[in-house]
Short mmCIF file of C-alpha atoms in Angstrom, two decimals:
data_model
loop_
_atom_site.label_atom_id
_atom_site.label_comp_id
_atom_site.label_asym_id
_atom_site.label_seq_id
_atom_site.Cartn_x
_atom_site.Cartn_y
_atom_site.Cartn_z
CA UNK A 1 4.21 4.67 18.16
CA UNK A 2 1.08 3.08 18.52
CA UNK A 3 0.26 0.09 16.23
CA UNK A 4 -2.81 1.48 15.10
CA UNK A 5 -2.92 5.24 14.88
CA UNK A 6 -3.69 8.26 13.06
CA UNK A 7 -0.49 10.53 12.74
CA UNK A 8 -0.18 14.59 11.83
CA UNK A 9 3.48 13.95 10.64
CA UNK A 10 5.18 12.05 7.95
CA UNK A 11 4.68 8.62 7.99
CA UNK A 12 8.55 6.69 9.24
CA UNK A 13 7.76 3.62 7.38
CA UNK A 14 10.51 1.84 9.18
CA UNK A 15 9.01 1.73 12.67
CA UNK A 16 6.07 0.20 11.10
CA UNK A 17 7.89 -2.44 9.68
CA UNK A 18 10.06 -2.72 12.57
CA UNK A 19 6.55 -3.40 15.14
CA UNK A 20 5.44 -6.26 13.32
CA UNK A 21 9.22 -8.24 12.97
CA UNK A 22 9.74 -10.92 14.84
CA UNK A 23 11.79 -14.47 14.73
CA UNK A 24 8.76 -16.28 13.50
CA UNK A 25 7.90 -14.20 10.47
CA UNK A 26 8.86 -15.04 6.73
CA UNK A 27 7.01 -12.63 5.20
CA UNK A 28 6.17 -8.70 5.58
CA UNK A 29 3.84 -6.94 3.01
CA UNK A 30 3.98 -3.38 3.22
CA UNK A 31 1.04 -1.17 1.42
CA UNK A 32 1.53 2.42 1.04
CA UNK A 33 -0.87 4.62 -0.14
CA UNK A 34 -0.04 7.83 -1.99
CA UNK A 35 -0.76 10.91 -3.02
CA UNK A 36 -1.34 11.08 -7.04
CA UNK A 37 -0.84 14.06 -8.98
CA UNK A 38 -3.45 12.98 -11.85
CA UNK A 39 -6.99 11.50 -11.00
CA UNK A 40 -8.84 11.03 -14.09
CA UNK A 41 -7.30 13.84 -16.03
CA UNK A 42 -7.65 16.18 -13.40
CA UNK A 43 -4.59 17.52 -11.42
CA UNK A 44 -4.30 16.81 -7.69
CA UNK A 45 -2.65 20.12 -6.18
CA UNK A 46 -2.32 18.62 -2.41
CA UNK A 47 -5.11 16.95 -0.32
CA UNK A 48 -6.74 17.51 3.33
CA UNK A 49 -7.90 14.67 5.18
CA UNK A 50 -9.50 14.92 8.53
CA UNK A 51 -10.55 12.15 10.94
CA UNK A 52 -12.64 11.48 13.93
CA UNK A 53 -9.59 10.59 15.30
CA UNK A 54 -10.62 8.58 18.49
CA UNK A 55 -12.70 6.18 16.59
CA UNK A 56 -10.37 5.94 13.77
CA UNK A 57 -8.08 4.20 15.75
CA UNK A 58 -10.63 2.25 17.18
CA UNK A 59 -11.85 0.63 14.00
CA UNK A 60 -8.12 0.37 12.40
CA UNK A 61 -7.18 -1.65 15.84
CA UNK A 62 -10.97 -3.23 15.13
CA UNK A 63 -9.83 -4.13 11.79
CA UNK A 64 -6.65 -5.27 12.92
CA UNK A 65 -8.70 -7.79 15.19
CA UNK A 66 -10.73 -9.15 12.51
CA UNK A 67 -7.20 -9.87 10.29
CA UNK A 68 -5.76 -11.53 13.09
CA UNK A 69 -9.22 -13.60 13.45
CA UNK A 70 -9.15 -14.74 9.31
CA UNK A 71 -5.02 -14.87 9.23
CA UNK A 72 -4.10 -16.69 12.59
CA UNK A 73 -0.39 -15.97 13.12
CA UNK A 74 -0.15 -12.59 11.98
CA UNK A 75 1.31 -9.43 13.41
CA UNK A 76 -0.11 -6.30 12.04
CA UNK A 77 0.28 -2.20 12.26
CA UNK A 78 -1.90 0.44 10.52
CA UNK A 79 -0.96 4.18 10.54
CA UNK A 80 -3.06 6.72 8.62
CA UNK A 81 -1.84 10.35 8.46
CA UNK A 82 -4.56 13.59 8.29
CA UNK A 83 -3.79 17.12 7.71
CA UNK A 84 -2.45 18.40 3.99
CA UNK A 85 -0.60 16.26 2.48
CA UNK A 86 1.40 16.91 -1.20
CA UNK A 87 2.05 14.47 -4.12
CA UNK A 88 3.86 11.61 -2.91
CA UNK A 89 3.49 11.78 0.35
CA UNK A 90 2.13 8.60 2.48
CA UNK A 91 -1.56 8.87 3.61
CA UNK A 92 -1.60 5.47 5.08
CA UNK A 93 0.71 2.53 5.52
CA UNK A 94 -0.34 -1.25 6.37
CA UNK A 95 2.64 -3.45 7.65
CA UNK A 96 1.66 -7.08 8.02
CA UNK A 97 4.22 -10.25 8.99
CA UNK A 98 3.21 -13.48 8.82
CA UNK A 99 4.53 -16.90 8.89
CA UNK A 100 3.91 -17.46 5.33
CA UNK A 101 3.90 -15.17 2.23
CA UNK A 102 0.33 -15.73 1.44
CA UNK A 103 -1.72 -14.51 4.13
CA UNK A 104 0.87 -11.52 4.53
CA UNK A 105 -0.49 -10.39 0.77
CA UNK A 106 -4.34 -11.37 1.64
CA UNK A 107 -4.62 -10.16 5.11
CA UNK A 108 -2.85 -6.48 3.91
CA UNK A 109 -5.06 -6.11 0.72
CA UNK A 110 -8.16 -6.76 3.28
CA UNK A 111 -6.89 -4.20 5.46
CA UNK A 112 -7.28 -1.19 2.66
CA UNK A 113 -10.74 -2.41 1.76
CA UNK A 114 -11.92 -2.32 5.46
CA UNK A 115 -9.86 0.73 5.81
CA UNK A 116 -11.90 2.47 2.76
CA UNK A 117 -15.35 1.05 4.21
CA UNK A 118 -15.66 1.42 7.83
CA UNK A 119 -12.46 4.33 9.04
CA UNK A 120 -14.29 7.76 10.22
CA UNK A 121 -11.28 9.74 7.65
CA UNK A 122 -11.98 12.09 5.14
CA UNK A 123 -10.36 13.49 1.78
CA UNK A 124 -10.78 16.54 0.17
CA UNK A 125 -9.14 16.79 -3.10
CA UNK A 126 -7.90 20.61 -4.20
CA UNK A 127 -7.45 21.08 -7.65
CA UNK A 128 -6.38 24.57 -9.32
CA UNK A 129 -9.64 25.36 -9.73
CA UNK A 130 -11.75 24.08 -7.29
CA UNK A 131 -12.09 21.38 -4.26
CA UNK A 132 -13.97 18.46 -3.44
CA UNK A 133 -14.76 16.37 -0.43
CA UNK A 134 -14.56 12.90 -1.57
CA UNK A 135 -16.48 9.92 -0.44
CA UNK A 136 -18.46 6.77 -2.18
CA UNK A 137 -21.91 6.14 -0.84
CA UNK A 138 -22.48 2.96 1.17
CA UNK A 139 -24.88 1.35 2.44
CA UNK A 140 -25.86 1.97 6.21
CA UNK A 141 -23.30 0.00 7.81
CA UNK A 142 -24.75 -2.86 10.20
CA UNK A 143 -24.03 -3.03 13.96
CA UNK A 144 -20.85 -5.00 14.74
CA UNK A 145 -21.02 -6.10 10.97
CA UNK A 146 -17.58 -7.60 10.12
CA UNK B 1 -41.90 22.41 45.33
CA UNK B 2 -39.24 22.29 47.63
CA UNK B 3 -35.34 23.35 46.60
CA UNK B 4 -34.65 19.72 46.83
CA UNK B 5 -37.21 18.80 44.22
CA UNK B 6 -36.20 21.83 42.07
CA UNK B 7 -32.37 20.83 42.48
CA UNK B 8 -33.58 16.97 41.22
CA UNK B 9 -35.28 18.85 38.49
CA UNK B 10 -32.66 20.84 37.52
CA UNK B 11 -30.05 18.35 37.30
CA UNK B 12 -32.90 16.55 35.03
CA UNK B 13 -32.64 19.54 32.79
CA UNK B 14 -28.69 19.31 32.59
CA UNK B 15 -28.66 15.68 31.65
CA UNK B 16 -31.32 16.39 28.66
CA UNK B 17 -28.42 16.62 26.13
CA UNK B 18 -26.87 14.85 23.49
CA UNK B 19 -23.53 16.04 21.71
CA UNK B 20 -23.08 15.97 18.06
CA UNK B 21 -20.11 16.36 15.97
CA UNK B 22 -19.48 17.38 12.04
CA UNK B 23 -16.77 16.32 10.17
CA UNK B 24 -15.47 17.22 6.75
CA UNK B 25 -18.38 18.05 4.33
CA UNK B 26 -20.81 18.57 7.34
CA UNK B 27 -18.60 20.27 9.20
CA UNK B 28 -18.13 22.88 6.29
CA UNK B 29 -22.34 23.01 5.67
CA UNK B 30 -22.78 23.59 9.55
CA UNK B 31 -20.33 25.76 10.25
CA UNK B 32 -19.68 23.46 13.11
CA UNK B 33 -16.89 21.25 14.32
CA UNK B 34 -19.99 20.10 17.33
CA UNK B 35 -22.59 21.25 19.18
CA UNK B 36 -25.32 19.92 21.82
CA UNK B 37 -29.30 18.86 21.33
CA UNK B 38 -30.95 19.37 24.42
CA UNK B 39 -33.24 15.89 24.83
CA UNK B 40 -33.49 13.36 27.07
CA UNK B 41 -33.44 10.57 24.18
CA UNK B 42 -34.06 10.12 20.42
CA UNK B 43 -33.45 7.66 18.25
CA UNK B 44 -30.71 7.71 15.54
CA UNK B 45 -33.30 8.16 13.00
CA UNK B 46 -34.98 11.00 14.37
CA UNK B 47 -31.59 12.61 15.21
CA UNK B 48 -30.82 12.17 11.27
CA UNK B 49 -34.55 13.38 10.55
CA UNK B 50 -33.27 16.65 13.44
CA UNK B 51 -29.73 17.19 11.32
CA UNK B 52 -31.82 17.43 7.91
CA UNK B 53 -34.44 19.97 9.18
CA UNK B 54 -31.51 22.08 10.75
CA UNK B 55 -29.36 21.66 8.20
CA UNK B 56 -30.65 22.00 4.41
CA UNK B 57 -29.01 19.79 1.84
CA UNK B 58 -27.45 17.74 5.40
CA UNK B 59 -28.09 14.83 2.83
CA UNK B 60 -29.20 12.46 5.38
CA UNK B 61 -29.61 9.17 3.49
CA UNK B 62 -25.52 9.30 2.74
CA UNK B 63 -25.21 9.63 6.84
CA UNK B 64 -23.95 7.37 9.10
CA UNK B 65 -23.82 8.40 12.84
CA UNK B 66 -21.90 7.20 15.51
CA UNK B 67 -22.92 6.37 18.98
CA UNK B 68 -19.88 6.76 21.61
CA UNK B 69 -17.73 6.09 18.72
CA UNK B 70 -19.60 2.94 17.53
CA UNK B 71 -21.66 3.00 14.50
CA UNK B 72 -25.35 2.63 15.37
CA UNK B 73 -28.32 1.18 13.35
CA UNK B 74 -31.35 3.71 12.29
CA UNK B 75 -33.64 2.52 15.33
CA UNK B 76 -30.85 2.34 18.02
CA UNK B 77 -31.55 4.78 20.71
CA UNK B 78 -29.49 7.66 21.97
CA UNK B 79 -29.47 8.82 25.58
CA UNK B 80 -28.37 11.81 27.29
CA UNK B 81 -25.01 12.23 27.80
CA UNK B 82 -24.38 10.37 24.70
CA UNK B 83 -21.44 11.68 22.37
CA UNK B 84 -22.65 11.31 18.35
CA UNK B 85 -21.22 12.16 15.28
CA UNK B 86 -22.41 12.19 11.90
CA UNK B 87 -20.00 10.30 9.84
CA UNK B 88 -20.42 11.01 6.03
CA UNK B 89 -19.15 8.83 3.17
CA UNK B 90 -15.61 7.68 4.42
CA UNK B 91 -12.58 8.67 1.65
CA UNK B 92 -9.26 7.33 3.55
CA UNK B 93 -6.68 5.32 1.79
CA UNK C 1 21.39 0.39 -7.05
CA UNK C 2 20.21 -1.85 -10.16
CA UNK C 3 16.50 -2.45 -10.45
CA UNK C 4 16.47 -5.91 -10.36
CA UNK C 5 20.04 -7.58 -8.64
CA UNK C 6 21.71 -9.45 -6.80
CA UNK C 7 23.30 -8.15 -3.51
CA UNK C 8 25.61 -9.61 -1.09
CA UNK C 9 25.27 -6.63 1.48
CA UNK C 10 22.36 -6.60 3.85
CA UNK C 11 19.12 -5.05 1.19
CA UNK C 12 18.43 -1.12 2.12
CA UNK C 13 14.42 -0.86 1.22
CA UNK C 14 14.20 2.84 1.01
CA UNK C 15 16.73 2.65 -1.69
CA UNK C 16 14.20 -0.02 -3.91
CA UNK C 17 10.96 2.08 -2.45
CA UNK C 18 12.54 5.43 -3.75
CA UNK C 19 13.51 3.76 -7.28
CA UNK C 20 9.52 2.71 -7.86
CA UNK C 21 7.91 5.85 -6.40
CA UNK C 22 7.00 8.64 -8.85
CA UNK C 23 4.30 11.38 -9.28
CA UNK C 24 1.84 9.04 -10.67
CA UNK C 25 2.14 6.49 -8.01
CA UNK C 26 -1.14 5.78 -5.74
CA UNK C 27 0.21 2.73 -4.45
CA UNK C 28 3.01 1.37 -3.61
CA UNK C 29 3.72 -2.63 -2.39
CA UNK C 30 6.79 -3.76 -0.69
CA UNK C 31 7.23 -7.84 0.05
CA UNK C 32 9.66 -8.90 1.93
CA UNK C 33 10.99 -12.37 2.64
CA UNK C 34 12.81 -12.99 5.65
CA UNK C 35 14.99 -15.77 7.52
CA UNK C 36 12.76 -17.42 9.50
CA UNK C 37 13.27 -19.41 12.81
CA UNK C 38 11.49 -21.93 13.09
CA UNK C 39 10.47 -24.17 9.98
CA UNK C 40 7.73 -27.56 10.37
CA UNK C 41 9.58 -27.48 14.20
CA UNK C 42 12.95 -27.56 12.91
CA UNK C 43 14.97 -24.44 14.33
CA UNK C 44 17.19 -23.02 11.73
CA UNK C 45 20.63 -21.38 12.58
CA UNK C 46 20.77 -19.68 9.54
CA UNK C 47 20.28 -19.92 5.67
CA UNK C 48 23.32 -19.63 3.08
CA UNK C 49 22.26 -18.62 -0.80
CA UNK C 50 23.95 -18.96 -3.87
CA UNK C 51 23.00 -17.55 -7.14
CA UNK C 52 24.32 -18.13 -10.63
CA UNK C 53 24.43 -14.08 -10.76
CA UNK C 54 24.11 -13.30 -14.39
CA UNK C 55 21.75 -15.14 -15.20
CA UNK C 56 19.26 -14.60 -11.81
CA UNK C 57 19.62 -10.77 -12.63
CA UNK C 58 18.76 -11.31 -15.97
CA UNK C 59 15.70 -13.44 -14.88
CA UNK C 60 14.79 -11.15 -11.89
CA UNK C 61 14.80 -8.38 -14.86
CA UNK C 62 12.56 -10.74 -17.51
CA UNK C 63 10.10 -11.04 -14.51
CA UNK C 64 10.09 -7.43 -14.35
CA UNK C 65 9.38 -7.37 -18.29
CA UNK C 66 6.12 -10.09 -17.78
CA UNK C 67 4.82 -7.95 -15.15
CA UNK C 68 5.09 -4.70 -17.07
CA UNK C 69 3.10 -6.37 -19.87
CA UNK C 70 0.12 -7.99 -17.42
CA UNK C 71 -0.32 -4.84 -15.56
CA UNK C 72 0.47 -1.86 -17.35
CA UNK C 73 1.52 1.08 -15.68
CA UNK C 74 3.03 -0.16 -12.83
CA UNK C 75 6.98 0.33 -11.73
CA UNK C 76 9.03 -2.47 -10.76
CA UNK C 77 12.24 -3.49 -8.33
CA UNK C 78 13.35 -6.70 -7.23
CA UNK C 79 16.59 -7.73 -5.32
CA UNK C 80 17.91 -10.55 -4.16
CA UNK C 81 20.89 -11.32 -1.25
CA UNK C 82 23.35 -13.99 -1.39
CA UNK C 83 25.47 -14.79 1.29
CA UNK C 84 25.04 -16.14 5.18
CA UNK C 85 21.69 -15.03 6.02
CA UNK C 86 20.60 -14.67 10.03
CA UNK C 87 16.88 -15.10 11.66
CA UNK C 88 14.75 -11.95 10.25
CA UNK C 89 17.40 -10.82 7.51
CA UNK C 90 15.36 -10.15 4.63
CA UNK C 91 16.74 -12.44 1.45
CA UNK C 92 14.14 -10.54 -0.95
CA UNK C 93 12.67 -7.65 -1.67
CA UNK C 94 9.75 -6.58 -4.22
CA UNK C 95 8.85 -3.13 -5.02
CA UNK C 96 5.91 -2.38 -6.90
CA UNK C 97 4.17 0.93 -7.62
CA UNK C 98 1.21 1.69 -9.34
CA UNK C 99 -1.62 4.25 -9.86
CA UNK C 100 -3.94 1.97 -8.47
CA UNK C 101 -3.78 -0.39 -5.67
CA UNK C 102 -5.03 -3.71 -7.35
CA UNK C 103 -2.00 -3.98 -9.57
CA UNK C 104 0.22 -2.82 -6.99
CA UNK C 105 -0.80 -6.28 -4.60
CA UNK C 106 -0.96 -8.90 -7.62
CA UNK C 107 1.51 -7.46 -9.74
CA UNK C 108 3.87 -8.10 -6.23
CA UNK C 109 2.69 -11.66 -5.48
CA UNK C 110 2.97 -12.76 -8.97
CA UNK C 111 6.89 -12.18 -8.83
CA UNK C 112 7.39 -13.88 -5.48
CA UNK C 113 5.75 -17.01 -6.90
CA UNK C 114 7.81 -16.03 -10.25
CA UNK C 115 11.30 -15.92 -8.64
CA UNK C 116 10.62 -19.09 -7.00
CA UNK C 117 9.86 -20.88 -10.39
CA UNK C 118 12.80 -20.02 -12.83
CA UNK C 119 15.36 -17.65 -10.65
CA UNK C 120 18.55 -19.67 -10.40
CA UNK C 121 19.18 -19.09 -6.28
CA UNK C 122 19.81 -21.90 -3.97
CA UNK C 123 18.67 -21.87 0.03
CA UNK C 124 20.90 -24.38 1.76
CA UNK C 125 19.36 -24.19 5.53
CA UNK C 126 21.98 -24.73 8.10
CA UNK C 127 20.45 -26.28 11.34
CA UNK C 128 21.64 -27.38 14.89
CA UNK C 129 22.26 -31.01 13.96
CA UNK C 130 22.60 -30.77 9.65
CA UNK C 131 22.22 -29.08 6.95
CA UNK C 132 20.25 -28.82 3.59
CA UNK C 133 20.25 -27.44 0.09
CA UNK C 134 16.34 -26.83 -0.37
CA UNK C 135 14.57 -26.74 -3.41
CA UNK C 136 11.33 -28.79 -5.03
CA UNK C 137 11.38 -30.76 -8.20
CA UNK C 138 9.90 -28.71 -10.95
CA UNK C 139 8.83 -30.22 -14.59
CA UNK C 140 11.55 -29.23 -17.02
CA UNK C 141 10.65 -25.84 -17.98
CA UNK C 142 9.48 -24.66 -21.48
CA UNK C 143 11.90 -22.33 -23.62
CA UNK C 144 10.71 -18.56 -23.47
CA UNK C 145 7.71 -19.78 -21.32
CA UNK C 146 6.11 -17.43 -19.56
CA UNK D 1 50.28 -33.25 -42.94
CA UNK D 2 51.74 -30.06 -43.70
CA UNK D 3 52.15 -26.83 -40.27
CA UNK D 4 49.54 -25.13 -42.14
CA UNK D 5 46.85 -28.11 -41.62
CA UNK D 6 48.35 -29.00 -38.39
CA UNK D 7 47.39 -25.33 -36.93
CA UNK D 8 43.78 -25.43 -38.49
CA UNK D 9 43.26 -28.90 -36.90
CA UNK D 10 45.09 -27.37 -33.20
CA UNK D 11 42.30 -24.26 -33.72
CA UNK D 12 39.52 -26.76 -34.01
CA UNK D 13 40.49 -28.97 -31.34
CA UNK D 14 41.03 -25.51 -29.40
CA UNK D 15 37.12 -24.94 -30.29
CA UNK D 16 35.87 -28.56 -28.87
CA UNK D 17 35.18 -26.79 -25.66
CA UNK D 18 32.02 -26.40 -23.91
CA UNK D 19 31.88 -24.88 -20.44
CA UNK D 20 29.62 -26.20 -17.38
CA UNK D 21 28.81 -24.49 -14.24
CA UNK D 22 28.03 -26.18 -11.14
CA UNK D 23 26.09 -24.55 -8.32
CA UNK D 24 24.33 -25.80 -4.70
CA UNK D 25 23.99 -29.45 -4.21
CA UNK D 26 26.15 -29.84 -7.69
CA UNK D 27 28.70 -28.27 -6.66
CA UNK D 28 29.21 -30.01 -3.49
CA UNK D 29 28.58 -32.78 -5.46
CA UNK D 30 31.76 -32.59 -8.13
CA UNK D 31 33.35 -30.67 -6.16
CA UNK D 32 33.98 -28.09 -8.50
CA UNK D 33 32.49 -24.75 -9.54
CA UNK D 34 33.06 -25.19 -13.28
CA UNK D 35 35.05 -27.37 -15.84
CA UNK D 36 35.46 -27.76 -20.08
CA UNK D 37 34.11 -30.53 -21.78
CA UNK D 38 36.06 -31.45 -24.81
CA UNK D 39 33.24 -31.51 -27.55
CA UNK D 40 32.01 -29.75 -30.57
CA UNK D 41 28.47 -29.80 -29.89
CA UNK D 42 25.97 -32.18 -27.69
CA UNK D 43 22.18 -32.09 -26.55
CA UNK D 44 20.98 -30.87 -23.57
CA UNK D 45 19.87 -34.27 -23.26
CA UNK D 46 23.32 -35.70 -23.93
CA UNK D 47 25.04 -33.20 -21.85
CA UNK D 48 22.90 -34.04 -18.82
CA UNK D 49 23.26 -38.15 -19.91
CA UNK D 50 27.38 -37.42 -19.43
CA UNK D 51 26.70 -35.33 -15.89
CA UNK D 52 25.13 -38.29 -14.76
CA UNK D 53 27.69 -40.98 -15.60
CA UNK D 54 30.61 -38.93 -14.91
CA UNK D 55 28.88 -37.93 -11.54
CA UNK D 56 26.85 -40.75 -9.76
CA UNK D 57 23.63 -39.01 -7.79
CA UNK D 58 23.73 -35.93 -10.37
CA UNK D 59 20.00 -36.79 -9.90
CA UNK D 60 19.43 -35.05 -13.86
CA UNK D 61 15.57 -35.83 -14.35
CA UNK D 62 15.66 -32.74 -11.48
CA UNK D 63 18.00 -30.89 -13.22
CA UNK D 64 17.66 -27.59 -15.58
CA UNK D 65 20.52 -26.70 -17.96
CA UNK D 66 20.53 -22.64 -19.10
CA UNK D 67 22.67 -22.54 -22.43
CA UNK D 68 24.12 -18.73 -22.32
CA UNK D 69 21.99 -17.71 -19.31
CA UNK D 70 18.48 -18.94 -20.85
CA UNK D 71 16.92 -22.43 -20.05
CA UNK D 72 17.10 -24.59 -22.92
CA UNK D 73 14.94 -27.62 -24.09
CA UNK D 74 16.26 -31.02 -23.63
CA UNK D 75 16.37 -31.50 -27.62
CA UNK D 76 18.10 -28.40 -28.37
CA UNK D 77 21.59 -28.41 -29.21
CA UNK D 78 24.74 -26.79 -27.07
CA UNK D 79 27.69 -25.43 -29.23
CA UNK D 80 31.53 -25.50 -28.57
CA UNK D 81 32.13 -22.06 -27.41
CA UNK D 82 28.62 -22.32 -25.19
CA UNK D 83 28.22 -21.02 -21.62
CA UNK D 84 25.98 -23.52 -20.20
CA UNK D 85 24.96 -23.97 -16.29
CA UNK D 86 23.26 -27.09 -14.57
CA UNK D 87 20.51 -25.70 -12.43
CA UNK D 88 19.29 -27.72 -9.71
CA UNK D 89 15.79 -26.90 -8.14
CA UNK D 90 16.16 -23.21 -7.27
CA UNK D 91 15.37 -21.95 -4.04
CA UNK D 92 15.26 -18.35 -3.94
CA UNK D 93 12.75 -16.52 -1.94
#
């Protein structure tokens, strides 16, 4: 396992958790994300995400980098799976120990924004009648912007 | 010209091409998962203004592209050899 | 398993992770507290805690109750252990699901900083050269106060 | 006084009984986990007034008392038959 990665399998939660453990920390915030079965009224059947894989795990260890810059102390691991995943299932998992309880909660819920901003992933949502890539506009990013 | 100036100029011709990739939505409208441009150097605007004239409804204002896996600004330059990729709105999570 | 208890046995996460997950569930957070070595330079052996049982249950469970109210929607467990605990055992858990994430991460902080206001559970840490029940002085807490 | 008044007075002393639970610090303190007190009813107030005369250090301006597993006020009243529990600063987490 590699502590930032993007996965085809189901996500072990365990080894996650496991990676960022050590004698120092106090506090570990986990942060699954799901699969829901009802967006807005309409009924999720499964999803497909896709990812530039290479440079996903470049900007999760990149985000990684820039928690460990704000939350000095930190230990942090950030898997994302692709391929189709069903209700339930984990698309992406952020384990973070710390020290103290407070940046573990602060640096994770970071994580998931940067995650939703900057990540080269991809969901399309298939309903029973129809399917959708999915995907806010934003801004074009700046170079290096943090 | 000499074979060794047409063998300078041919390798020339090799290096005048920059790879692009499609993912997701793109991928789908281009029927491509990448392909290669065959220039010497462009900028990531014109290479955005290429994908939209190749492409109808590419949708290049919602398009971010990627230099060697780095996102690039609008007037950042690619170069041969380079390895792009259109990155449209992000959805992970 | 009871959704919100008090455990003597080494805390099984799955088991609190599986109780809070359902169809509707986007996100899912999962706080642990664990032993932790070292503490303002002080190494600690290990920690013992004590719990008046019935009545920590039944304040783990009203904690449960507040949170329901604030953030509607979401799914709650929270467990506690008692006992010798060793460096990185984890002494608490939080599980929170939600549809969305937002809840999910404040929803989850809110009953850490909860269960160290009004859950009757003692930490006595146990160092090289002493020991120490632990605990801060509080202001007399309000009946029913919330 | 005739058996019949003798019993109803033995039932009510029976009744003058309020139990206290010790835990932590307390409990190392009085050595004990949990004892009667022989009265009909008392304050929070007055129960923590005897805790600290019967138990030098109690320290009770830091100390909670639940009645029946729910903090009470200082002002409200403890009954004989009442569960009650000194809580020193908790600690959990």
């Amino acid at each position: 396992m590699k502590p930032f990665e993007i996965v085809e399998e189901p996500i072990q939660s365990q080894r996650y958790v496991d990676y960022v453990l050590h004698a120092g920390a106090g506090a570990v915030t986990v942060f699954t994300g799901h699969v829901r079965e009802w967006t807005h009224g309409v009924r999720t059947l499964y999803l497909a995400y896709e990812a530039y894989i290479p440079m996903a795990e470049k900007t999760l260890a990149q985000i990684g980098a820039e928690m460990e810059e704000k939350w000095p102390g930190i230990k942090t691991a950030i898997v994302h799976r692709i391929g189709e995943l069903h209700i339930s299932d984990i698309a992406v998992l952020i384990a973070v120990s710390s020290p103290h309880r407070k940046a573990a909660y602060e640096a994770n819920e970071y994580a998931i924004e940067r995650i939703k901003e900057i990540v080269p992933i991809w969901k399309k949502e298939i309903w029973e009648d129809g399917e959708e890539w999915i995907g806010a506009q934003k801004k074009y990013p700046g170079k290096g912007k943090k | 010209m000499d074979r060794r100036t047409e063998k300078v100029s041919g390798e020339r011709e090799e290096m005048n091409m920059i790879t692009v990739n499609y993912f997701a939505r793109l991928r789908e409208l281009t029927g491509k998962t990448k392909e290669t441009i065959e220039r010497g150097s462009m900028t990531v605007q014109e290479l955005l203004d290429w994908a939209e004239e190749t492409y109808p409804g590419f949708g290049k204002d919602t398009v971010h592209v990627a230099v060697n896996e780095e996102y690039a600004l609008k007037e950042d330059v690619i170069q041969s050899g380079d390895n792009c990729a259109f990155i449209p709105p992000v959805s992970g999570g």
